[in-house]
Amino acid sequence: MGRIGRRGFVAGTAAAVTGLMVAGDAAAVEGAVRAGRGRGRTRRRELRGMWLATVANRDWPSRPGLPADEQRAELLAYLDTAAARRLNAVVFQVRPTADALWPSPYEPWAQYLTGTQGRDPGWDPLGTAVREAHRRGLELHAWFNPYRVANHTDPSRLVPSHPARVHPEWVLPYGGKLYYNPGLPEVRRFVQDAMLDAVRRYDVDAVHWDDYFYPYPVAGQVFDDDAAYERYGAGFPDKAAWRRDNTDRLVLETARRIKRIKKNVRFGISPFGVWRNAATDPLGSDTRAGVQTYDDLHADTRKWVKEGWIDYICPQIYWNIGFPAADYAKLLPWWAETVRGTGVDLYVGEALYKAGDPAQPAAWQDPAELSRHLTLARGHDEVDGHCYFSAKEVVTDRIGAMARVVADHYPTRVRPR
């Protein structure tokens, strides 16, 4: 498997993550924060992004069934806010559940627009987002979820023409949801075709995936891909290795196809923040996370960086400085070391949604916590920017954490990497 060309013309939902189950001693990090070089220094180029989530109407539209003009007005208001916050990229979720926010020949219109899957909303959200983002000096990264079909397990609730109903053998229920089976070559080909239709038709700046590959583990449930493993798993030491190879193939095949379609479109992935714990693998991070992407999601995120298959990685380092099980101040340098010398850009996924949430640890009640993250990142030249989850919080900014980031670190607008 060869390297993929990188560095296009223009320079990752993130779902709220559970499962950090093992605590440890809190790290002393004040000195590390102080060591962050160049606080307030404006880089000539860095990515400053926000995720704009559509699944379950998380950010946009505010509810399904709004008239087209109201949907459009809400979308443009988010783009205006991004520009006002001196951001320069919007990661727009355009394929949340095996559906589409553009007139796709492969999949139905998303139900989050009209309230009914397959119903034409009367306008083109992706086309509008691309055009209006660029008009405001923002990049538009098209965010796709490869395998999630539905947030329920009843295929009859899908429109009759849905590929998951036409090909029921492609689909597996798990954890209260429906998924395409990543072990089937025909599935991998189809989901690529469906996603890349948008790349062919629109002037998107990047293809973006989040952290969902094989689903997050659910206690007491089995992802029943035995038949696919029996058919295609010969030559692998175990099912886990075969599953990782399936994910590798999806990443590499998509990367190659993107560059064949439009060489300047970038490919980025925003994984869960922990590849492996050091106790599991000496190459892993000094963490004690209850989820490890390599083992639990069958996604070898470190390999994709080291092999140069992707243009950027945007790990979701969604924990505060000093969090015992997964300390931001320990994960940040681990990711910086991982990308060093690879040519792959590192953007850090930031948990803005936690700021001011009373259910979160005390650190997240401090409006300066996120600003400290960026200060710490200034000490690592490999960090090329940050992306905030998500748009709703960029607007509401519950305790002023985003405003503090802008005041401390974004004195002027800059271009992305």
XYZ file of C-alpha atoms in Angstrom, residues 40-417:
378
model
C -1.067 35.241 21.660
C 1.213 34.915 18.656
C -0.755 34.812 15.435
C 0.364 32.101 13.047
C 0.371 33.086 9.420
C -1.738 30.030 8.685
C -3.656 27.630 10.905
C -6.960 25.851 10.735
C -9.671 27.265 12.961
C -12.713 25.095 12.418
C -16.078 24.197 13.835
C -18.168 21.106 13.326
C -21.725 21.751 12.112
C -23.674 18.604 13.001
C -26.948 17.619 11.365
C -27.547 14.142 12.813
C -30.637 14.222 15.029
C -30.748 17.995 14.318
C -27.913 18.436 16.781
C -26.923 21.870 15.435
C -28.809 22.405 12.201
C -31.584 22.661 11.157
C -32.942 23.586 14.583
C -35.802 21.176 13.922
C -36.972 19.085 10.966
C -39.660 20.496 8.734
C -38.661 24.151 8.699
C -39.466 25.953 5.436
C -36.534 26.104 3.036
C -35.976 29.832 3.558
C -35.747 29.368 7.331
C -33.346 26.455 6.955
C -31.175 28.555 4.680
C -31.261 31.537 7.044
C -30.174 29.354 9.969
C -27.331 27.881 7.929
C -26.065 31.291 6.841
C -26.245 32.540 10.421
C -23.869 29.752 11.467
C -21.463 30.699 8.685
C -21.654 34.340 9.734
C -20.868 33.381 13.322
C -17.861 31.339 12.222
C -16.496 34.316 10.327
C -17.207 36.664 13.235
C -15.302 34.354 15.593
C -12.345 34.579 13.172
C -12.651 30.915 12.246
C -11.747 29.807 8.737
C -13.322 26.374 8.230
C -16.692 24.707 8.735
C -16.938 20.919 8.885
C -20.470 20.363 7.623
C -22.149 16.996 8.203
C -23.701 16.107 4.835
C -24.180 12.332 5.161
C -25.254 11.699 8.761
C -27.089 8.354 8.423
C -26.595 6.838 4.962
C -28.550 9.722 3.503
C -27.698 13.051 1.897
C -27.924 16.809 2.215
C -27.620 17.179 -1.541
C -29.599 15.603 -4.410
C -27.733 12.306 -4.408
C -28.386 9.587 -6.982
C -27.243 7.016 -4.421
C -29.126 7.788 -1.216
C -32.294 9.550 -0.039
C -32.601 13.071 1.282
C -31.902 13.162 5.025
C -34.957 13.141 7.249
C -33.418 15.883 9.395
C -34.376 18.421 6.737
C -38.090 17.824 6.199
C -38.909 15.259 8.864
C -39.450 12.613 6.183
C -36.594 10.638 4.705
C -36.406 11.022 0.946
C -38.501 14.199 0.729
C -36.891 16.942 -1.379
C -36.402 20.021 0.846
C -36.720 22.329 -2.140
C -33.137 23.549 -2.122
C -29.551 22.245 -2.079
C -27.987 22.634 1.399
C -24.523 21.383 0.428
C -24.339 23.525 -2.694
C -25.460 26.562 -0.720
C -23.023 25.831 2.120
C -20.053 25.555 -0.233
C -20.885 28.749 -2.096
C -21.701 30.812 0.985
C -18.761 29.518 3.035
C -16.324 30.472 0.301
C -17.998 33.875 0.004
C -17.128 34.438 3.676
C -13.555 33.215 3.367
C -14.331 29.876 5.015
C -13.299 26.431 3.842
C -16.073 23.854 3.603
C -15.082 20.362 4.703
C -17.787 17.844 3.763
C -18.292 15.535 6.740
C -19.511 12.002 6.019
C -20.255 9.031 8.248
C -19.333 5.908 6.257
C -21.288 3.080 7.879
C -24.111 4.334 10.112
C -27.473 3.622 8.461
C -30.019 4.594 11.121
C -30.352 5.454 14.789
C -32.854 2.624 15.151
C -33.006 -1.045 14.120
C -36.205 -1.148 12.050
C -35.433 -1.311 8.290
C -39.102 -0.751 7.486
C -38.737 2.824 8.719
C -36.346 3.519 5.843
C -37.780 4.598 2.498
C -38.413 1.574 0.235
C -35.723 2.664 -2.218
C -33.057 2.965 0.479
C -29.996 0.846 -0.403
C -30.202 -0.769 3.037
C -33.655 -2.128 2.122
C -32.703 -3.037 -1.427
C -29.682 -4.901 -0.030
C -30.691 -6.135 3.444
C -27.693 -8.470 3.410
C -25.482 -5.385 3.729
C -26.937 -4.354 7.099
C -26.370 -5.403 10.713
C -28.241 -4.236 13.826
C -26.121 -3.384 16.842
C -26.578 -1.284 19.955
C -29.988 -0.012 18.907
C -28.768 1.150 15.484
C -28.330 -0.159 11.946
C -24.920 -0.292 10.284
C -23.549 -1.267 6.928
C -21.204 -4.244 7.324
C -17.623 -2.989 6.756
C -16.482 -6.539 5.958
C -18.290 -6.672 2.618
C -16.318 -5.367 -0.387
C -19.538 -4.309 -2.109
C -20.434 -2.163 0.913
C -17.052 -0.461 0.928
C -17.417 0.299 -2.759
C -20.952 1.602 -2.386
C -20.281 3.945 0.535
C -17.301 5.366 -1.335
C -19.407 5.946 -4.444
C -22.090 7.662 -2.365
C -19.651 9.978 -0.594
C -17.512 10.793 -3.603
C -20.531 11.901 -5.603
C -20.374 15.090 -3.538
C -16.673 15.537 -4.325
C -17.365 15.311 -8.048
C -20.253 17.743 -7.966
C -19.186 20.406 -5.484
C -16.158 22.561 -4.803
C -15.565 21.130 -1.332
C -12.186 21.743 0.255
C -11.935 18.410 2.068
C -13.571 15.080 2.762
C -13.903 14.617 6.514
C -14.733 11.527 8.591
C -15.355 11.386 12.303
C -14.679 8.621 14.826
C -17.224 6.018 13.708
C -15.838 2.995 11.862
C -16.800 -0.271 13.509
C -19.276 0.787 16.196
C -18.327 1.594 19.761
C -18.632 -1.524 21.930
C -21.955 -2.132 23.663
C -21.844 -4.439 26.669
C -23.557 -7.760 26.122
C -24.043 -7.302 22.371
C -22.259 -8.859 19.411
C -21.623 -7.261 16.029
C -22.548 -10.343 14.048
C -20.195 -10.309 11.074
C -19.232 -13.996 11.384
C -20.497 -14.863 7.904
C -18.440 -12.119 6.281
C -15.391 -13.148 8.284
C -15.801 -16.762 7.219
C -16.035 -15.665 3.597
C -13.279 -13.038 3.500
C -11.134 -13.544 6.597
C -8.737 -16.232 5.379
C -5.134 -15.351 6.053
C -5.781 -13.159 9.083
C -4.752 -14.299 12.571
C -8.098 -13.281 14.084
C -11.257 -11.329 13.401
C -9.841 -8.142 14.922
C -6.974 -8.089 12.405
C -9.405 -8.693 9.564
C -11.648 -5.872 10.751
C -8.698 -3.480 10.947
C -7.742 -4.437 7.412
C -11.285 -3.666 6.264
C -11.027 -0.203 7.785
C -7.562 0.301 6.306
C -8.919 -0.577 2.883
C -11.764 1.910 3.210
C -9.310 4.684 4.136
C -6.715 3.925 1.463
C -9.203 3.296 -1.335
C -11.075 6.515 -0.540
C -7.842 8.509 -0.345
C -6.742 7.314 -3.757
C -10.120 7.956 -5.323
C -10.344 11.494 -3.945
C -7.012 12.399 -5.513
C -8.056 10.893 -8.840
C -11.244 12.968 -8.867
C -9.777 16.257 -7.608
C -6.153 16.275 -6.525
C -6.561 19.440 -4.453
C -9.355 18.082 -2.236
C -7.933 17.042 1.099
C -8.847 14.002 3.182
C -9.032 14.273 6.946
C -10.162 12.025 9.778
C -11.181 12.982 13.317
C -10.789 9.876 15.482
C -11.418 9.252 19.155
C -8.413 10.742 20.916
C -6.728 7.559 22.171
C -5.111 5.175 19.679
C -3.896 2.738 22.355
C -2.921 3.030 25.996
C 0.750 2.540 26.811
C -0.203 -0.374 29.066
C -1.591 -2.098 25.965
C 1.167 -1.059 23.570
C 4.472 0.707 24.358
C 3.849 2.937 21.347
C 0.605 4.150 22.912
C -0.141 7.220 24.984
C 0.182 7.619 28.748
C -3.544 7.164 29.222
C -5.954 4.729 30.831
C -8.872 5.136 28.462
C -11.722 2.653 28.423
C -11.848 2.867 24.616
C -8.891 2.389 22.265
C -9.492 2.973 18.577
C -7.102 0.228 17.444
C -8.744 -2.445 19.606
C -12.368 -1.346 19.963
C -13.198 0.503 16.736
C -10.714 -1.483 14.612
C -9.241 1.771 13.321
C -5.444 1.964 13.210
C -5.348 5.741 13.216
C -1.610 5.901 13.912
C -0.894 3.762 10.857
C -2.867 6.061 8.568
C -0.654 8.948 9.674
C 2.619 7.054 9.472
C 1.771 5.717 6.011
C 0.704 9.152 4.786
C -2.696 7.965 3.591
C -4.510 11.056 4.846
C -3.849 14.793 4.620
C -4.787 15.666 8.173
C -5.714 14.050 11.452
C -7.952 15.804 13.967
C -8.006 13.678 17.130
C -10.852 14.390 19.503
C -8.829 15.267 22.609
C -12.011 15.929 24.503
C -10.615 15.985 28.035
C -9.317 18.696 30.288
C -5.740 19.290 31.282
C -5.044 16.968 34.196
C -7.918 14.545 33.561
C -6.579 11.333 35.112
C -7.613 8.751 32.517
C -6.832 10.851 29.436
C -4.902 14.031 30.150
C -4.961 16.652 27.397
C -1.409 17.620 28.353
C -0.222 14.045 27.706
C -2.234 13.298 24.581
C -1.250 16.503 22.802
C 2.510 15.706 22.729
C 1.769 12.087 21.809
C -0.120 13.190 18.710
C 2.532 15.797 17.908
C 5.191 13.080 17.970
C 2.977 10.805 15.867
C 2.653 13.279 12.994
C 6.260 14.535 13.153
C 7.993 14.084 9.822
C 4.983 12.505 8.104
C 3.657 15.541 6.202
C 0.238 14.928 7.749
C -1.248 18.028 9.384
C -2.396 17.850 13.001
C -5.517 19.704 14.050
C -6.819 19.216 17.582
C -10.487 18.473 18.173
C -11.681 20.565 21.133
C -14.670 19.825 23.383
C -16.270 23.254 23.464
C -19.568 21.526 24.283
C -18.203 20.616 27.712
C -17.430 24.205 28.729
C -19.909 25.219 31.411
C -21.728 21.884 31.400
C -22.502 21.230 35.087
C -22.149 17.479 34.494
C -18.464 17.924 33.566
C -15.448 18.142 35.905
C -14.543 21.405 37.610
C -11.950 22.302 34.977
C -14.736 22.730 32.413
C -16.458 25.328 34.578
C -13.480 27.646 34.042
C -13.867 29.809 30.892
C -10.079 29.734 30.455
C -9.721 25.941 30.121
C -9.938 25.878 26.326
C -7.637 28.872 25.999
C -5.068 26.979 28.061
C -5.316 24.131 25.540
C -4.284 26.480 22.737
C -1.527 27.957 24.880
C -0.169 24.471 25.484
C -0.415 23.672 21.775
C 1.764 26.689 20.952
C 4.640 24.693 22.380
C 4.262 22.043 19.676
C 5.119 23.177 16.178
C 3.329 20.146 14.755
C -0.079 21.509 15.810
C -1.557 23.256 12.780
C -4.899 24.299 14.227
C -7.980 23.409 16.246
C -11.588 22.443 15.521
C -14.464 23.019 17.965
C -17.413 20.780 18.692
C -19.725 22.160 17.837
C -21.495 25.002 16.032
C -24.318 25.375 18.543
C -21.800 26.061 21.303
C -19.780 28.399 19.097
C -22.966 30.481 18.944
C -24.274 30.163 22.512
C -20.836 30.086 24.229
C -22.366 29.194 27.591
C -19.591 30.592 29.837
C -17.570 32.602 27.360
C -14.946 29.926 26.675
C -15.013 30.521 22.921
C -14.834 34.271 23.362
C -11.801 33.751 25.569
C -10.113 31.640 22.881
C -10.771 34.327 20.287
C -9.498 37.123 22.549
C -6.369 35.226 23.571
C -5.419 33.494 20.316
C -7.335 34.825 17.306
C -6.602 38.576 17.131
C -6.972 38.578 13.347
C -8.290 36.239 10.691
C -5.778 33.945 8.998
C -5.902 31.456 6.154
C -6.096 27.715 6.843
C -3.055 25.511 6.446
